[in-house]
């Protein structure tokens, strides 16, 4: 009997657990550890944060789904990994701490034969003083409860605008090293659409602030699309959408501090600025969830498993070569830890080997450039591939590990730009490969025959379809395995 | 920061002059482009085409 333990029940961990359970016989166990009792379909948090969807539509309880599927579930946070076990018992284990009301704080050791770290990001609001909804002065849509709070604040602003007051909305990234600009972008354009619907748009000023060098970078160094006889950068399309919707923008910015109603920021040229706001939705930077690792003697070996930013090292090239020298082949393929071959990291939890967007430092020495994104589709695909590799190993198949390099896979992404079945729009994007490969595609790093984007109502319908399809899949309803990642 | 004037309920008209004043030259969609974005028959067709494009990329990732 083999024990597969998965830390995290987000997009990547839940996918890995579901497929591992489906492919493995009942003599093997699949266990999921997650500090929250629920699954959150994060992409739809945008609509919760605009007030278009209640929180309950984007979350569901994991325990009954896992009970039905035969997956063991612990509502707990992983604290430490012990890949060598103890001196007296060499079985590897992970220490978890309960987050359930009745047993809160109680620790337990879970033995594993194969471990998947799918703990996603730590939302590092503390990197910027005053950032975030937990005691700070800005809002977020990273979790369902953050999004609900944002929707309530939006209602308050709407009331003020109805009374004739002007309101400034500051939307974007709350630190120079943020990723996930796509989510903030979606929030900004959805907000604009919603304010029009609420008939208060004329009282609102929406300002985008981000660490991107140019609009449309999205942490992927932007992308190029074939249009009208030109290969055009995403900057042009993003600027066009913002200009059309009357959104102002500030790029190359590192938010240094958020005070009530005021944000202080530095720009790449070394300039110091401040901007007043009535409503700020600023995403935090991400780091790895802080897990420790210990050897059998109890010595801390965290640096063998984790990079400095807390993400787990896998089969990537972490030699730290200059940005100009990196190659697509530096990106991981199997997501196996080089330190312990039965440990894997999937989704946001794995350490990317380097930035995709050109790293830049301000005149004052502050790093202001996006870190690489790992969106839902690659996260799920990687989760499935790693589950497959582990199942192959458990079943004793002498086959090569399954591979899913972000430099060899494409991603489809639909960014909502207004939710209405007849007048809504969304930007539908397809990018191939996610990580540019300048050896295969010297001009733009991507295949311009496959990389593609357009704005329209059809995109909004696709976004709705994805919401329902992915929740159907995540709830393991009949035929779930046929829904593509 | 300057604010563009908008009429209630309609998409804001950001004028090109103001854009150039703040150093932000942007391509704006024509009326035809904006019409096509929400023109039902055309969008039904685009729905099918975008789905095919997405499926192609997913298929490529699996093989
Ligand atoms: C607002 C927003 C909108 C987005 N929209 C899109 C979109 O439209 N399309 C798209 O492709 N991507 C989108 N993304 C990105 C997408 O959500 C992520 O790529 C995806 O969630 C990453 O999956 P993951 O499994 O790595 O992490 P997550 O989904 O964050 O899951 C991490 C899991 O680990 C658990 N965990 C945390 N700490 C511990 C611990 N100590 N022990 C055990 N478990 C732990 C968490 O509770 C969670 O269950 C969006 C992101 C945001 C924030």
Coordinates of C-alpha atoms and ligand atoms in Angstrom, one line a residue:
Chain A
X1 CA 0.0 0.0 0.0
X2 CA 1.3 3.5 -0.9
X3 CA 0.4 6.7 0.8
X4 CA 0.1 9.8 -1.4
X5 CA -0.2 13.1 0.7
X6 CA -1.1 16.3 -1.0
X7 CA -0.7 19.6 0.8
X8 CA -3.2 22.1 -0.5
X9 CA -6.7 21.9 -2.0
X10 CA -6.5 24.6 -4.6
X11 CA -6.5 24.3 -8.4
X12 CA -3.4 22.2 -8.6
X13 CA -3.7 20.1 -5.4
X14 CA -7.3 19.3 -5.9
X15 CA -6.7 18.2 -9.5
X16 CA -3.7 16.1 -8.4
X17 CA -5.8 14.4 -5.6
X18 CA -8.8 13.8 -7.9
X19 CA -6.7 12.1 -10.6
X20 CA -4.5 10.2 -8.1
X21 CA -7.6 8.8 -6.5
X22 CA -9.2 7.9 -9.8
X23 CA -6.1 6.1 -11.1
X24 CA -5.1 4.3 -8.0
X25 CA -6.7 1.2 -6.5
X26 CA -8.4 1.3 -3.1
X27 CA -5.4 -0.4 -1.5
X28 CA -3.5 2.9 -1.8
X29 CA -4.4 6.0 0.1
X30 CA -4.8 9.6 -1.1
X31 CA -4.8 12.3 1.6
X32 CA -5.4 16.0 1.2
X33 CA -4.4 18.6 3.9
X34 CA -5.8 22.1 3.6
X35 CA -6.3 24.7 6.3
X36 CA -9.7 25.8 4.8
X37 CA -12.7 23.5 4.8
X38 CA -13.7 24.8 1.4
X39 CA -12.6 24.9 -2.2
X40 CA -12.6 28.3 -3.8
X41 CA -12.9 28.8 -7.6
X42 CA -10.6 31.9 -7.4
X43 CA -11.1 33.3 -10.9
X44 CA -14.8 34.1 -10.1
X45 CA -13.8 36.0 -7.0
X46 CA -13.6 39.0 -9.4
X47 CA -17.4 38.9 -9.8
X48 CA -17.8 38.5 -6.0
X49 CA -15.7 41.6 -5.6
X50 CA -17.9 43.6 -7.9
X51 CA -21.0 42.5 -6.1
X52 CA -22.3 40.4 -9.0
X53 CA -22.0 37.0 -7.3
X54 CA -22.5 35.9 -3.7
X55 CA -19.5 34.2 -2.0
X56 CA -21.4 30.9 -1.7
X57 CA -21.4 30.5 -5.5
X58 CA -17.5 30.3 -5.7
X59 CA -16.9 28.0 -2.7
X60 CA -18.0 24.6 -1.6
X61 CA -17.3 22.2 1.2
X62 CA -14.5 19.7 0.5
X63 CA -15.2 17.1 3.2
X64 CA -18.4 15.6 1.6
X65 CA -16.8 15.5 -1.9
X66 CA -13.6 13.9 -0.6
X67 CA -15.6 11.4 1.6
X68 CA -17.6 10.3 -1.5
X69 CA -14.4 10.0 -3.6
X70 CA -12.5 8.1 -1.0
X71 CA -9.9 10.8 -0.4
X72 CA -8.9 11.3 3.3
X73 CA -9.1 15.0 4.3
X74 CA -7.5 16.9 7.1
X75 CA -8.5 20.4 7.7
X76 CA -5.0 21.5 8.8
X77 CA -2.0 23.5 7.8
X78 CA 1.2 21.7 7.0
X79 CA 4.0 23.0 9.2
X80 CA 7.0 20.9 8.4
X81 CA 8.3 18.2 6.1
X82 CA 10.5 15.4 7.4
X83 CA 11.6 13.6 4.2
X84 CA 14.0 11.3 6.1
X85 CA 11.6 10.5 8.9
X86 CA 13.2 10.1 12.4
X87 CA 16.3 8.3 13.6
X88 CA 14.1 5.5 15.0
X89 CA 11.7 5.4 12.1
X90 CA 12.8 6.3 8.6
X91 CA 9.3 6.7 7.2
X92 CA 9.0 10.2 5.8
X93 CA 6.2 12.3 7.3
X94 CA 4.7 15.8 7.4
X95 CA 3.6 17.6 10.5
X96 CA 0.3 19.3 10.2
X97 CA -1.5 21.6 12.6
X98 CA -5.3 21.4 12.9
X99 CA -7.4 24.5 11.9
X100 CA -10.7 22.9 12.9
X101 CA -12.5 24.7 15.7
X102 CA -12.6 21.6 17.9
X103 CA -9.0 20.6 17.6
X104 CA -7.4 23.9 16.6
X105 CA -3.6 24.0 17.1
X106 CA -3.3 20.2 17.6
X107 CA -0.4 18.7 15.7
X108 CA -0.2 15.4 14.0
X109 CA 2.3 13.5 11.9
X110 CA 1.2 12.1 8.6
X111 CA 3.3 9.5 6.9
X112 CA 3.8 9.6 3.2
X113 CA 5.4 7.6 0.4
X114 CA 4.8 10.4 -2.1
X115 CA 4.3 14.1 -1.2
X116 CA 2.9 16.8 -3.4
X117 CA 3.3 20.4 -2.2
X118 CA 0.4 22.4 -3.7
X119 CA 0.2 25.0 -1.1
X120 CA -0.1 27.9 -3.6
X121 CA 1.0 31.4 -2.6
X122 CA 1.4 33.1 0.8
X123 CA -0.4 36.5 0.3
X124 CA 2.4 38.7 1.5
X125 CA 0.5 41.9 2.4
X126 CA 3.1 42.7 5.1
X127 CA 5.6 43.5 2.3
X128 CA 4.0 46.9 2.0
X129 CA 3.1 48.8 5.1
X130 CA -0.7 49.4 5.3
X131 CA -1.5 47.0 2.4
X132 CA -4.4 44.7 2.5
X133 CA -7.7 44.1 4.3
X134 CA -6.2 42.6 7.5
X135 CA -5.5 45.8 9.4
X136 CA -4.4 47.7 6.3
X137 CA -6.1 50.3 4.2
X138 CA -6.6 48.6 0.8
X139 CA -8.9 45.8 -0.4
X140 CA -8.1 42.5 -2.2
X141 CA -10.0 39.8 -4.2
X142 CA -7.5 37.0 -3.6
X143 CA -9.9 35.1 -1.3
X144 CA -13.7 34.9 -1.3
X145 CA -13.9 36.8 1.9
X146 CA -11.6 39.5 0.7
X147 CA -13.8 39.8 -2.4
X148 CA -17.0 40.1 -0.3
X149 CA -15.3 42.9 1.7
X150 CA -14.4 44.7 -1.6
X151 CA -18.0 44.4 -2.8
X152 CA -19.3 46.0 0.4
X153 CA -16.8 48.9 0.1
X154 CA -17.9 49.3 -3.5
X155 CA -21.5 49.7 -2.4
X156 CA -20.5 52.4 0.0
X157 CA -18.6 54.3 -2.8
X158 CA -21.6 53.9 -5.1
X159 CA -23.9 55.5 -2.5
X160 CA -21.5 58.4 -2.2
X161 CA -21.5 58.8 -6.0
X162 CA -25.2 58.7 -6.0
X163 CA -25.2 61.6 -3.6
X164 CA -23.0 63.5 -6.1
X165 CA -19.5 62.9 -4.6
X166 CA -16.6 62.0 -6.9
X167 CA -14.7 58.8 -6.0
X168 CA -11.2 57.7 -7.1
X169 CA -10.6 53.9 -7.4
X170 CA -7.0 52.8 -7.4
X171 CA -6.7 49.3 -8.8
X172 CA -3.5 47.2 -9.4
X173 CA -0.5 45.8 -7.7
X174 CA 0.5 46.7 -4.1
X175 CA 4.3 46.0 -4.4
X176 CA 7.1 46.2 -7.0
X177 CA 7.4 42.4 -7.1
X178 CA 3.8 41.4 -7.6
X179 CA 2.5 38.9 -10.1
X180 CA -1.1 38.1 -11.1
X181 CA -1.7 41.5 -12.9
X182 CA -4.3 39.7 -15.0
X183 CA -6.6 39.4 -12.0
X184 CA -6.2 43.1 -11.1
X185 CA -6.8 44.0 -14.8
X186 CA -10.1 42.0 -14.8
X187 CA -11.2 43.8 -11.6
X188 CA -10.4 47.2 -13.1
X189 CA -12.4 46.7 -16.3
X190 CA -15.3 44.9 -14.6
X191 CA -15.5 47.7 -12.0
X192 CA -15.7 50.2 -14.9
X193 CA -18.5 48.2 -16.5
X194 CA -20.4 47.9 -13.2
X195 CA -20.1 51.6 -12.4
X196 CA -21.7 52.3 -15.8
X197 CA -24.4 49.9 -15.0
X198 CA -25.0 51.6 -11.7
X199 CA -25.1 54.9 -13.6
X200 CA -22.4 56.5 -11.5
X201 CA -19.5 56.2 -14.0
X202 CA -19.4 60.0 -14.5
X203 CA -18.5 60.4 -10.8
X204 CA -15.7 57.8 -10.8
X205 CA -12.1 58.1 -11.7
X206 CA -10.4 54.7 -12.1
X207 CA -6.6 54.6 -11.9
X208 CA -4.6 51.5 -12.7
X209 CA -1.2 51.3 -10.9
X210 CA 1.2 48.4 -11.5
X211 CA 4.7 47.3 -11.5
X212 CA 4.6 46.4 -15.2
X213 CA 7.0 48.2 -17.4
X214 CA 4.3 48.5 -20.0
X215 CA 0.6 47.8 -19.8
X216 CA -0.2 44.3 -20.9
X217 CA 3.0 42.8 -19.6
X218 CA 1.0 40.5 -17.2
X219 CA 4.3 39.1 -15.8
X220 CA 4.8 37.2 -19.1
X221 CA 6.9 39.9 -20.8
X222 CA 3.7 40.7 -22.7
X223 CA 2.6 38.8 -25.7
X224 CA 2.4 39.5 -29.4
X225 CA -0.7 39.0 -31.5
X226 CA -1.1 38.9 -35.3
X227 CA -3.5 41.6 -36.3
X228 CA -4.1 43.6 -39.4
X229 CA -0.8 42.7 -41.1
X230 CA 1.3 43.4 -37.9
X231 CA 2.5 41.4 -35.0
X232 CA 1.3 43.7 -32.3
X233 CA 2.3 43.8 -28.6
X234 CA -0.3 43.3 -25.9
X235 CA 0.6 46.8 -24.7
X236 CA -1.3 48.3 -27.6
X237 CA -4.5 46.3 -27.0
X238 CA -4.4 46.9 -23.2
X239 CA -3.8 50.6 -23.6
X240 CA -6.6 50.7 -26.2
X241 CA -9.1 49.1 -23.8
X242 CA -8.1 51.4 -21.0
X243 CA -8.3 54.5 -23.1
X244 CA -11.7 53.4 -24.5
X245 CA -13.0 52.8 -21.0
X246 CA -11.5 56.0 -19.7
X247 CA -9.0 54.4 -17.2
X248 CA -5.9 56.3 -16.3
X249 CA -2.8 54.3 -15.7
X250 CA 0.5 54.4 -13.8
X251 CA 3.1 51.8 -14.7
X252 CA 6.6 51.0 -13.4
X253 CA 5.4 51.6 -9.9
X254 CA 6.3 50.1 -6.5
X255 CA 3.7 50.9 -3.9
X256 CA 5.7 51.7 -0.7
X257 CA 3.0 52.4 1.8
X258 CA -0.7 52.6 2.0
X259 CA -2.3 55.0 4.4
X260 CA -6.0 55.6 4.9
X261 CA -7.0 57.1 1.6
X262 CA -3.5 57.6 0.3
X263 CA -0.8 55.5 -1.4
X264 CA 2.8 56.3 -1.7
X265 CA 4.8 54.9 -4.6
X266 CA 8.1 54.9 -6.3
X267 CA 8.6 54.7 -10.0
X268 CA 11.5 53.2 -12.0
X269 CA 13.0 56.6 -12.7
X270 CA 13.4 57.0 -8.9
X271 CA 10.5 59.4 -8.6
X272 CA 8.5 59.6 -5.3
X273 CA 4.8 60.1 -5.7
X274 CA 1.5 59.8 -3.8
X275 CA -2.0 59.4 -4.9
X276 CA -5.2 59.8 -2.9
X277 CA -8.0 57.3 -3.3
X278 CA -11.5 56.5 -1.9
X279 CA -11.2 52.8 -2.8
X280 CA -8.1 50.8 -3.4
X281 CA -7.9 47.1 -4.6
X282 CA -4.2 46.3 -4.7
X283 CA -3.0 42.7 -5.0
X284 CA -0.2 41.6 -2.6
X285 CA 3.1 40.1 -3.7
X286 CA 3.3 36.3 -3.4
X287 CA 5.9 34.1 -1.6
X288 CA 5.9 30.4 -0.9
X289 CA 3.8 29.2 2.1
X290 CA 6.4 29.0 4.9
X291 CA 7.1 25.3 5.4
X292 CA 10.1 24.0 7.2
X293 CA 12.0 20.8 6.4
X294 CA 14.1 18.7 8.8
X295 CA 16.4 15.8 8.4
X296 CA 16.2 12.7 10.6
X297 CA 18.5 14.3 13.2
X298 CA 16.1 17.2 13.5
X299 CA 18.5 19.6 11.6
X300 CA 16.8 22.3 9.6
X301 CA 17.2 21.5 5.9
X302 CA 14.7 24.0 4.5
X303 CA 17.3 25.5 2.2
X304 CA 17.7 22.1 0.5
X305 CA 14.0 22.0 -0.4
X306 CA 13.0 25.6 -0.7
X307 CA 14.3 28.7 -2.6
X308 CA 14.8 31.9 -0.7
X309 CA 11.3 33.2 -1.7
X310 CA 9.8 30.1 0.0
X311 CA 8.8 28.3 -3.2
X312 CA 9.9 24.7 -3.5
X313 CA 12.9 23.8 -5.7
X314 CA 12.1 21.3 -8.4
X315 CA 13.8 20.1 -11.6
X316 CA 14.5 23.6 -12.9
X317 CA 17.8 25.5 -13.5
X318 CA 18.3 27.6 -10.4
X319 CA 21.9 28.6 -11.2
X320 CA 20.9 32.2 -11.3
X321 CA 22.3 33.0 -14.8
X322 CA 21.8 36.5 -16.1
X323 CA 18.3 37.3 -17.5
X324 CA 19.6 37.5 -21.1
X325 CA 21.0 34.0 -20.9
X326 CA 18.0 32.0 -19.7
X327 CA 16.4 29.4 -21.9
X328 CA 13.0 27.8 -22.1
X329 CA 14.7 24.5 -21.1
X330 CA 15.5 26.0 -17.7
X331 CA 11.9 25.6 -16.7
X332 CA 10.9 22.4 -14.9
X333 CA 9.3 19.4 -16.6
X334 CA 8.6 16.8 -13.9
X335 CA 8.3 19.0 -10.7
X336 CA 10.3 16.5 -8.7
X337 CA 12.4 17.8 -5.8
X338 CA 16.1 17.4 -6.6
X339 CA 16.7 16.7 -2.9
X340 CA 14.1 13.9 -2.4
X341 CA 12.7 12.0 -5.3
X342 CA 9.3 11.3 -3.7
X343 CA 8.6 15.0 -3.1
X344 CA 7.0 17.2 -5.8
X345 CA 5.7 20.8 -6.0
X346 CA 2.9 21.9 -8.3
X347 CA 1.0 25.1 -9.2
X348 CA 2.2 28.3 -7.6
X349 CA 4.2 26.3 -5.0
X350 CA 7.1 25.4 -7.3
X351 CA 10.0 27.9 -7.6
X352 CA 10.2 29.4 -11.0
X353 CA 13.8 29.5 -12.3
X354 CA 13.7 33.1 -13.4
X355 CA 11.5 36.1 -14.2
X356 CA 9.8 36.1 -17.6
X357 CA 9.5 39.9 -17.7
X358 CA 12.8 41.7 -17.8
X359 CA 13.9 42.5 -14.2
X360 CA 14.4 46.2 -13.6
X361 CA 15.6 48.2 -10.7
X362 CA 14.8 51.8 -9.9
X363 CA 17.3 54.6 -9.6
X364 CA 17.0 54.0 -5.8
X365 CA 17.7 50.3 -6.1
X366 CA 14.2 49.0 -5.7
X367 CA 13.3 46.1 -7.8
X368 CA 10.2 47.0 -9.9
X369 CA 9.2 44.2 -12.2
X370 CA 6.6 41.5 -12.3
X371 CA 7.4 38.0 -11.1
X372 CA 6.2 35.0 -13.3
X373 CA 2.6 34.1 -13.1
X374 CA 1.3 30.5 -12.8
X375 CA -2.3 30.7 -13.8
X376 CA -5.0 28.1 -13.3
X377 CA -4.7 26.1 -16.4
X378 CA -1.0 25.3 -16.1
X379 CA -1.4 24.7 -12.4
X380 CA -4.1 22.1 -13.0
X381 CA -2.2 20.5 -15.9
X382 CA 1.0 20.2 -13.7
X383 CA -1.1 18.7 -10.9
X384 CA -2.5 16.1 -13.2
X385 CA 0.9 15.2 -14.7
X386 CA 2.5 14.8 -11.3
X387 CA -0.4 12.6 -10.1
X388 CA 0.2 10.5 -13.2
X389 CA 3.9 10.2 -12.6
X390 CA 3.3 9.1 -9.0
X391 CA 0.7 6.6 -10.1
X392 CA 3.1 5.1 -12.6
X393 CA 5.7 4.8 -9.9
X394 CA 3.3 3.1 -7.5
X395 CA 2.2 0.7 -10.2
X396 CA 5.8 -0.1 -10.9
X397 CA 5.7 1.0 -14.5
X398 CA 9.2 1.6 -15.9
X399 CA 8.3 4.6 -17.9
X400 CA 9.8 8.1 -18.0
X401 CA 8.2 10.6 -15.6
X402 CA 5.4 12.5 -17.2
X403 CA 6.3 16.0 -18.3
X404 CA 4.5 19.4 -18.4
X405 CA 6.9 22.3 -19.0
X406 CA 5.4 25.7 -19.1
X407 CA 7.8 26.4 -22.0
X408 CA 6.0 23.6 -24.0
X409 CA 2.4 24.2 -23.0
X410 CA 0.0 26.9 -23.9
X411 CA -2.6 28.6 -21.8
X412 CA -6.0 29.8 -22.6
X413 CA -7.1 32.7 -20.4
X414 CA -10.4 34.7 -20.5
X415 CA -10.3 38.0 -18.7
X416 CA -13.8 39.3 -18.0
X417 CA -14.3 42.9 -19.0
X418 CA -17.9 43.3 -18.1
X419 CA -20.5 40.8 -17.0
X420 CA -23.8 41.0 -19.0
X421 CA -25.1 38.2 -21.3
X422 CA -25.8 40.7 -24.1
X423 CA -23.5 43.7 -23.6
X424 CA -20.7 42.2 -21.6
X425 CA -17.3 41.5 -23.0
X426 CA -14.2 39.5 -22.1
X427 CA -10.7 39.4 -23.5
X428 CA -10.1 35.8 -24.7
X429 CA -6.4 35.0 -25.0
X430 CA -4.4 32.0 -26.0
X431 CA -0.7 32.0 -25.6
X432 CA 1.7 29.4 -26.8
X433 CA 4.1 28.7 -25.1
X434 CA 3.5 30.3 -21.7
X435 CA 7.2 30.7 -21.2
X436 CA 8.7 32.3 -24.3
X437 CA 11.1 30.1 -26.2
X438 CA 13.4 32.3 -28.3
X439 CA 15.2 29.3 -29.8
X440 CA 12.0 28.0 -31.4
X441 CA 10.4 31.4 -32.0
X442 CA 13.2 33.9 -32.3
X443 CA 11.1 37.0 -33.0
X444 CA 8.6 37.1 -30.1
X445 CA 9.4 33.9 -28.2
X446 CA 5.9 32.6 -29.0
X447 CA 4.1 30.9 -31.9
X448 CA 2.2 33.8 -33.5
X449 CA 0.0 31.3 -35.3
X450 CA -1.3 30.0 -32.0
X451 CA -1.0 33.0 -29.8
X452 CA -4.2 34.9 -30.1
X453 CA -6.5 37.4 -28.5
X454 CA -9.8 39.2 -29.1
X455 CA -12.3 41.1 -27.1
X456 CA -16.0 40.4 -27.4
X457 CA -19.2 39.1 -25.9
X458 CA -18.3 35.5 -26.9
X459 CA -15.5 35.7 -24.3
X460 CA -18.0 36.6 -21.6
X461 CA -20.0 33.5 -22.5
X462 CA -16.9 31.4 -22.4
X463 CA -16.1 32.8 -19.0
X464 CA -19.5 31.8 -17.7
X465 CA -19.1 28.4 -19.2
X466 CA -15.7 28.0 -17.6
X467 CA -17.2 29.0 -14.2
X468 CA -19.8 26.2 -14.4
X469 CA -17.6 23.6 -16.0
X470 CA -14.7 24.0 -13.6
X471 CA -17.0 24.0 -10.5
X472 CA -18.7 20.8 -12.0
X473 CA -15.2 19.3 -12.4
X474 CA -14.0 20.4 -8.9
X475 CA -17.2 18.9 -7.3
X476 CA -16.3 15.6 -9.0
X477 CA -19.7 15.4 -10.6
X478 CA -20.4 12.8 -13.3
X479 CA -18.0 13.1 -16.2
X480 CA -15.7 15.5 -14.3
X481 CA -12.6 13.8 -15.7
X482 CA -13.6 14.7 -19.2
X483 CA -13.5 18.5 -18.5
X484 CA -10.1 19.7 -19.7
X485 CA -7.8 21.3 -17.3
Chain B
X1 CA -4.4 63.6 -12.3
X2 CA -6.8 64.7 -15.0
X3 CA -10.2 63.0 -15.3
X4 CA -12.0 62.6 -18.5
X5 CA -15.7 63.7 -18.7
X6 CA -18.2 61.0 -19.3
X7 CA -21.9 61.0 -19.9
X8 CA -24.0 58.8 -17.6
X9 CA -24.4 55.2 -18.5
X10 CA -22.5 55.5 -21.8
X11 CA -18.9 54.4 -22.4
X12 CA -16.7 57.3 -21.4
X13 CA -15.3 59.3 -24.3
X14 CA -11.7 59.8 -23.6
X15 CA -10.5 62.4 -26.1
X16 CA -7.3 61.8 -28.0
X17 CA -6.0 65.3 -27.3
X18 CA -6.1 64.6 -23.5
X19 CA -4.4 61.3 -24.0
X20 CA -1.6 62.9 -25.9
X21 CA -1.2 65.5 -23.2
X22 CA -0.4 62.9 -20.6
X23 CA 1.9 61.2 -23.1
X24 CA -0.3 58.2 -23.5
X25 CA -1.1 57.6 -27.2
X26 CA -3.6 54.8 -27.5
X27 CA -5.3 53.0 -30.4
X28 CA -9.0 53.4 -30.1
X29 CA -11.6 50.9 -31.5
X30 CA -13.8 52.2 -34.3
X31 CA -17.5 52.2 -33.9
X32 CA -17.6 49.1 -36.2
X33 CA -15.2 47.2 -34.0
X34 CA -17.3 48.0 -30.9
X35 CA -20.5 47.0 -32.7
X36 CA -18.9 43.7 -33.7
X37 CA -17.9 42.9 -30.2
X38 CA -21.5 42.6 -29.1
X39 CA -23.3 41.8 -32.4
X40 CA -25.0 38.5 -31.6
X41 CA -24.7 36.5 -34.9
X42 CA -21.0 37.4 -35.2
X43 CA -20.3 36.6 -31.5
X44 CA -22.0 33.2 -31.8
X45 CA -19.6 32.4 -34.6
X46 CA -16.6 33.8 -32.5
X47 CA -17.8 31.7 -29.5
X48 CA -17.3 28.5 -31.6
X49 CA -14.0 29.7 -33.1
X50 CA -12.4 30.8 -29.8
X51 CA -13.5 27.5 -28.2
X52 CA -11.8 25.6 -31.0
X53 CA -8.6 27.7 -30.6
X54 CA -8.6 27.0 -26.9
X55 CA -9.2 23.3 -27.4
X56 CA -6.3 23.2 -29.9
X57 CA -3.9 24.6 -27.3
X58 CA -5.2 22.3 -24.6
X59 CA -4.7 19.3 -26.9
X60 CA -1.2 20.5 -27.8
X61 CA -0.4 20.6 -24.0
X62 CA -1.5 17.0 -23.6
X63 CA 0.5 15.6 -26.5
Ligands
LIG1 C1 -8.4 37.1 -8.0 C2 -7.7 36.1 -8.9 C3 -8.2 35.8 -10.1 C4 -7.6 34.9 -10.9 N1 -8.2 34.6 -12.1 C5 -7.6 33.6 -12.9 C6 -8.2 33.3 -14.2 O1 -9.1 33.9 -14.6 N2 -7.6 32.3 -14.9 C7 -6.5 31.6 -14.4 O2 -6.1 30.7 -15.1 N3 -6.0 31.9 -13.2 C8 -6.5 32.9 -12.5 N4 -5.9 33.2 -11.3 C9 -4.8 32.4 -10.8 C10 -5.2 31.1 -10.2 O3 -6.2 31.3 -9.2 C11 -4.0 30.4 -9.7 O4 -3.1 30.1 -10.8 C12 -4.3 29.0 -9.0 O5 -5.2 29.2 -8.0 C13 -3.1 28.4 -8.5 O6 -3.4 27.1 -8.0 P1 -2.6 26.5 -6.8 O7 -3.2 25.2 -6.5 O8 -1.1 26.6 -7.0 O9 -2.8 27.5 -5.6 P2 -4.2 27.8 -4.8 O10 -5.4 27.6 -5.7 O11 -4.0 29.1 -4.2 O12 -4.3 26.7 -3.7 C14 -3.5 26.6 -2.6 C15 -4.1 25.7 -1.6 O13 -3.1 25.4 -0.5 C16 -3.8 25.6 0.7 N5 -2.7 25.9 1.7 C17 -2.2 27.1 2.1 N6 -1.3 26.9 3.1 C18 -1.3 25.6 3.3 C19 -0.5 24.8 4.3 N7 0.3 25.4 5.1 N8 -0.8 23.5 4.3 C20 -1.7 22.9 3.5 N9 -2.4 23.6 2.5 C21 -2.2 24.9 2.5 C22 -4.8 26.7 0.5 O14 -5.8 26.7 1.5 C23 -5.3 26.2 -0.9 O15 -6.2 25.2 -0.7 C24 -6.5 34.2 -10.5 C25 -5.9 34.5 -9.2 C26 -6.5 35.5 -8.4 C27 -5.9 35.8 -7.1

